[in-house]
GROMACS .gro file of N, CA and C in nm:
model
  222
    1MET      N    1   1.775  -2.687   3.807
    1MET     CA    2   1.749  -2.804   3.727
    1MET      C    3   1.823  -2.790   3.594
    2ASN      N    4   1.903  -2.892   3.562
    2ASN     CA    5   1.978  -2.894   3.437
    2ASN      C    6   1.892  -2.949   3.324
    3GLU      N    7   1.907  -2.884   3.207
    3GLU     CA    8   1.836  -2.933   3.089
    3GLU      C    9   1.920  -3.041   3.023
    4SER      N   10   1.851  -3.134   2.966
    4SER     CA   11   1.925  -3.234   2.888
    4SER      C   12   1.960  -3.171   2.754
    5PRO      N   13   2.061  -3.225   2.687
    5PRO     CA   14   2.097  -3.174   2.554
    5PRO      C   15   1.978  -3.179   2.458
    6ARG      N   16   1.897  -3.282   2.474
    6ARG     CA   17   1.780  -3.295   2.386
    6ARG      C   18   1.681  -3.181   2.411
    7GLU      N   19   1.655  -3.149   2.539
    7GLU     CA   20   1.563  -3.039   2.571
    7GLU      C   21   1.618  -2.906   2.521
    8ALA      N   22   1.748  -2.887   2.537
    8ALA     CA   23   1.811  -2.763   2.490
    8ALA      C   24   1.797  -2.751   2.338
    9ALA      N   25   1.815  -2.862   2.269
    9ALA     CA   26   1.802  -2.860   2.122
    9ALA      C   27   1.659  -2.825   2.082
   10TRP      N   28   1.561  -2.884   2.151
   10TRP     CA   29   1.420  -2.853   2.119
   10TRP      C   30   1.389  -2.706   2.145
   11GLN      N   31   1.445  -2.652   2.251
   11GLN     CA   32   1.422  -2.510   2.279
   11GLN      C   33   1.482  -2.422   2.170
   12ARG      N   34   1.600  -2.459   2.121
   12ARG     CA   35   1.662  -2.383   2.011
   12ARG      C   36   1.578  -2.394   1.884
   13ILE      N   37   1.527  -2.514   1.859
   13ILE     CA   38   1.441  -2.534   1.741
   13ILE      C   39   1.314  -2.451   1.754
   14GLU      N   40   1.251  -2.453   1.870
   14GLU     CA   41   1.128  -2.374   1.890
   14GLU      C   42   1.156  -2.225   1.875
   15ALA      N   43   1.270  -2.180   1.927
   15ALA     CA   44   1.306  -2.038   1.913
   15ALA      C   45   1.328  -2.002   1.765
   16ALA      N   46   1.392  -2.092   1.692
   16ALA     CA   47   1.414  -2.067   1.548
   16ALA      C   48   1.282  -2.063   1.473
   17LEU      N   49   1.190  -2.154   1.507
   17LEU     CA   50   1.059  -2.154   1.441
   17LEU      C   51   0.982  -2.026   1.473
   18THR      N   52   0.994  -1.978   1.595
   18THR     CA   53   0.928  -1.853   1.632
   18THR      C   54   0.984  -1.738   1.548
   19ARG      N   55   1.116  -1.735   1.532
   19ARG     CA   56   1.177  -1.630   1.449
   19ARG      C   57   1.133  -1.642   1.303
   20LEU      N   58   1.124  -1.765   1.252
   20LEU     CA   59   1.077  -1.786   1.115
   20LEU      C   60   0.933  -1.739   1.098
   21ASP      N   61   0.848  -1.768   1.195
   21ASP     CA   62   0.709  -1.722   1.189
   21ASP      C   63   0.703  -1.570   1.187
   22ALA      N   64   0.783  -1.506   1.271
   22ALA     CA   65   0.785  -1.359   1.275
   22ALA      C   66   0.833  -1.303   1.141
   23ALA      N   67   0.935  -1.365   1.083
   23ALA     CA   68   0.985  -1.319   0.953
   23ALA      C   69   0.880  -1.336   0.844
   24ALA      N   70   0.808  -1.447   0.848
   24ALA     CA   71   0.703  -1.471   0.748
   24ALA      C   72   0.592  -1.367   0.762
   25ARG      N   73   0.555  -1.335   0.886
   25ARG     CA   74   0.451  -1.232   0.907
   25ARG      C   75   0.500  -1.097   0.858
   26THR      N   76   0.626  -1.066   0.882
   26THR     CA   77   0.683  -0.940   0.836
   26THR      C   78   0.679  -0.933   0.684
   27ARG      N   79   0.716  -1.041   0.617
   27ARG     CA   80   0.713  -1.043   0.470
   27ARG      C   81   0.571  -1.031   0.419
   28SER      N   82   0.480  -1.099   0.486
   28SER     CA   83   0.339  -1.092   0.446
   28SER      C   84   0.286  -0.950   0.464
   29ASP      N   85   0.321  -0.888   0.576
   29ASP     CA   86   0.279  -0.750   0.601
   29ASP      C   87   0.337  -0.656   0.495
   30ALA      N   88   0.462  -0.678   0.459
   30ALA     CA   89   0.526  -0.595   0.357
   30ALA      C   90   0.457  -0.613   0.222
   31ALA      N   91   0.422  -0.735   0.188
   31ALA     CA   92   0.353  -0.760   0.061
   31ALA      C   93   0.216  -0.693   0.060
   32THR      N   94   0.147  -0.699   0.173
   32THR     CA   95   0.016  -0.634   0.183
   32THR      C   96   0.030  -0.484   0.168
   33LEU      N   97   0.130  -0.426   0.233
   33LEU     CA   98   0.152  -0.282   0.222
   33LEU      C   99   0.189  -0.242   0.080
   34GLU      N  100   0.268  -0.325   0.013
   34GLU     CA  101   0.306  -0.296  -0.125
   34GLU      C  102   0.183  -0.298  -0.216
   35LEU      N  103   0.095  -0.394  -0.196
   35LEU     CA  104  -0.028  -0.401  -0.273
   35LEU      C  105  -0.116  -0.279  -0.246
   36GLN      N  106  -0.129  -0.241  -0.120
   36GLN     CA  107  -0.208  -0.123  -0.086
   36GLN      C  108  -0.150   0.003  -0.148
   37LEU      N  109  -0.017   0.015  -0.147
   37LEU     CA  110   0.048   0.130  -0.210
   37LEU      C  111   0.017   0.134  -0.358
   38HIS      N  112   0.026   0.020  -0.425
   38HIS     CA  113  -0.003   0.014  -0.568
   38HIS      C  114  -0.147   0.056  -0.596
   39GLU      N  115  -0.242   0.009  -0.514
   39GLU     CA  116  -0.382   0.046  -0.532
   39GLU      C  117  -0.402   0.196  -0.510
   40GLU      N  118  -0.335   0.251  -0.410
   40GLU     CA  119  -0.346   0.395  -0.384
   40GLU      C  120  -0.287   0.476  -0.501
   41GLN      N  121  -0.177   0.427  -0.557
   41GLN     CA  122  -0.117   0.496  -0.672
   41GLN      C  123  -0.212   0.494  -0.792
   42GLU      N  124  -0.280   0.383  -0.814
   42GLU     CA  125  -0.376   0.375  -0.923
   42GLU      C  126  -0.492   0.472  -0.901
   43ARG      N  127  -0.543   0.478  -0.777
   43ARG     CA  128  -0.651   0.572  -0.746
   43ARG      C  129  -0.605   0.716  -0.764
   44HIS      N  130  -0.484   0.744  -0.723
   44HIS     CA  131  -0.428   0.878  -0.737
   44HIS      C  132  -0.421   0.918  -0.886
   45GLN      N  133  -0.375   0.825  -0.969
   45GLN     CA  134  -0.367   0.853  -1.113
   45GLN      C  135  -0.506   0.877  -1.172
   46ALA      N  136  -0.603   0.797  -1.129
   46ALA     CA  137  -0.740   0.815  -1.180
   46ALA      C  138  -0.795   0.950  -1.137
   47LEU      N  139  -0.771   0.989  -1.014
   47LEU     CA  140  -0.818   1.120  -0.966
   47LEU      C  141  -0.750   1.234  -1.041
   48ARG      N  142  -0.622   1.219  -1.068
   48ARG     CA  143  -0.551   1.323  -1.144
   48ARG      C  144  -0.610   1.337  -1.284
   49GLY      N  145  -0.642   1.224  -1.347
   49GLY     CA  146  -0.702   1.228  -1.480
   49GLY      C  147  -0.839   1.295  -1.476
   50ALA      N  148  -0.919   1.262  -1.377
   50ALA     CA  149  -1.051   1.324  -1.363
   50ALA      C  150  -1.038   1.473  -1.337
   51LEU      N  151  -0.943   1.512  -1.256
   51LEU     CA  152  -0.922   1.653  -1.227
   51LEU      C  153  -0.877   1.728  -1.353
   52ARG      N  154  -0.786   1.669  -1.429
   52ARG     CA  155  -0.742   1.732  -1.555
   52ARG      C  156  -0.861   1.753  -1.649
   53GLU      N  157  -0.946   1.650  -1.660
   53GLU     CA  158  -1.063   1.660  -1.747
   53GLU      C  159  -1.158   1.770  -1.698
   54THR      N  160  -1.180   1.776  -1.568
   54THR     CA  161  -1.269   1.878  -1.512
   54THR      C  162  -1.212   2.018  -1.535
   55LEU      N  163  -1.083   2.033  -1.514
   55LEU     CA  164  -1.020   2.163  -1.536
   55LEU      C  165  -1.026   2.203  -1.684
   56GLY      N  166  -1.012   2.106  -1.772
   56GLY     CA  167  -1.024   2.135  -1.916
   56GLY      C  168  -1.164   2.184  -1.950
   57ARG      N  169  -1.264   2.121  -1.894
   57ARG     CA  170  -1.403   2.165  -1.917
   57ARG      C  171  -1.427   2.303  -1.859
   58LEU      N  172  -1.372   2.328  -1.742
   58LEU     CA  173  -1.387   2.458  -1.678
   58LEU      C  174  -1.320   2.566  -1.762
   59ASP      N  175  -1.201   2.538  -1.812
   59ASP     CA  176  -1.132   2.634  -1.900
   59ASP      C  177  -1.216   2.664  -2.024
   60ALA      N  178  -1.274   2.559  -2.083
   60ALA     CA  179  -1.357   2.578  -2.202
   60ALA      C  180  -1.480   2.661  -2.169
   61LEU      N  181  -1.540   2.637  -2.055
   61LEU     CA  182  -1.658   2.714  -2.013
   61LEU      C  183  -1.622   2.859  -1.989
   62ILE      N  184  -1.511   2.884  -1.924
   62ILE     CA  185  -1.466   3.022  -1.901
   62ILE      C  186  -1.438   3.091  -2.033
   63ALA      N  187  -1.370   3.022  -2.122
   63ALA     CA  188  -1.338   3.081  -2.253
   63ALA      C  189  -1.464   3.111  -2.332
   64SER      N  190  -1.565   3.026  -2.319
   64SER     CA  191  -1.687   3.049  -2.397
   64SER      C  192  -1.767   3.167  -2.342
   65HIS      N  193  -1.743   3.206  -2.217
   65HIS     CA  194  -1.813   3.319  -2.158
   65HIS      C  195  -1.725   3.444  -2.147
   66ALA      N  196  -1.611   3.440  -2.208
   66ALA     CA  197  -1.521   3.554  -2.204
   66ALA      C  198  -1.578   3.665  -2.292
   67PRO      N  199  -1.545   3.790  -2.260
   67PRO     CA  200  -1.589   3.902  -2.345
   67PRO      C  201  -1.546   3.880  -2.491
   68GLY      N  202  -1.637   3.906  -2.581
   68GLY     CA  203  -1.609   3.889  -2.723
   68GLY      C  204  -1.639   3.750  -2.775
   69SER      N  205  -1.684   3.659  -2.688
   69SER     CA  206  -1.714   3.523  -2.735
   69SER      C  207  -1.855   3.515  -2.790
   70GLY      N  208  -1.935   3.621  -2.766
   70GLY     CA  209  -2.072   3.619  -2.815
   70GLY      C  210  -2.167   3.549  -2.720
   71VAL      N  211  -2.121   3.509  -2.605
   71VAL     CA  212  -2.203   3.441  -2.506
   71VAL      C  213  -2.203   3.524  -2.380
   72GLY      N  214  -2.312   3.526  -2.309
   72GLY     CA  215  -2.319   3.597  -2.183
   72GLY      C  216  -2.385   3.733  -2.198
   73PRO      N  217  -2.388   3.809  -2.085
   73PRO     CA  218  -2.457   3.938  -2.089
   73PRO      C  219  -2.385   4.037  -2.179
   74ALA      N  220  -2.462   4.121  -2.241
   74ALA     CA  221  -2.406   4.219  -2.333
   74ALA      C  222  -2.365   4.345  -2.260
   0.00000   0.00000   0.00000
């Protein structure tokens, strides 16, 4: 069965629309991944800051209990 030129044109248009939909989904997926990456980077920075603060407190605690600090067992 031969297609009419009109049917062939519609099929090409439908194929192009399918490709456009796929491209739009790909861009949307990329934007979502970029947002998730940014959020993960922010969480990572917050955790690094909290870890630095905790390590600073631990260093201060160790220093306060070091020999000669006047704290701890004699």
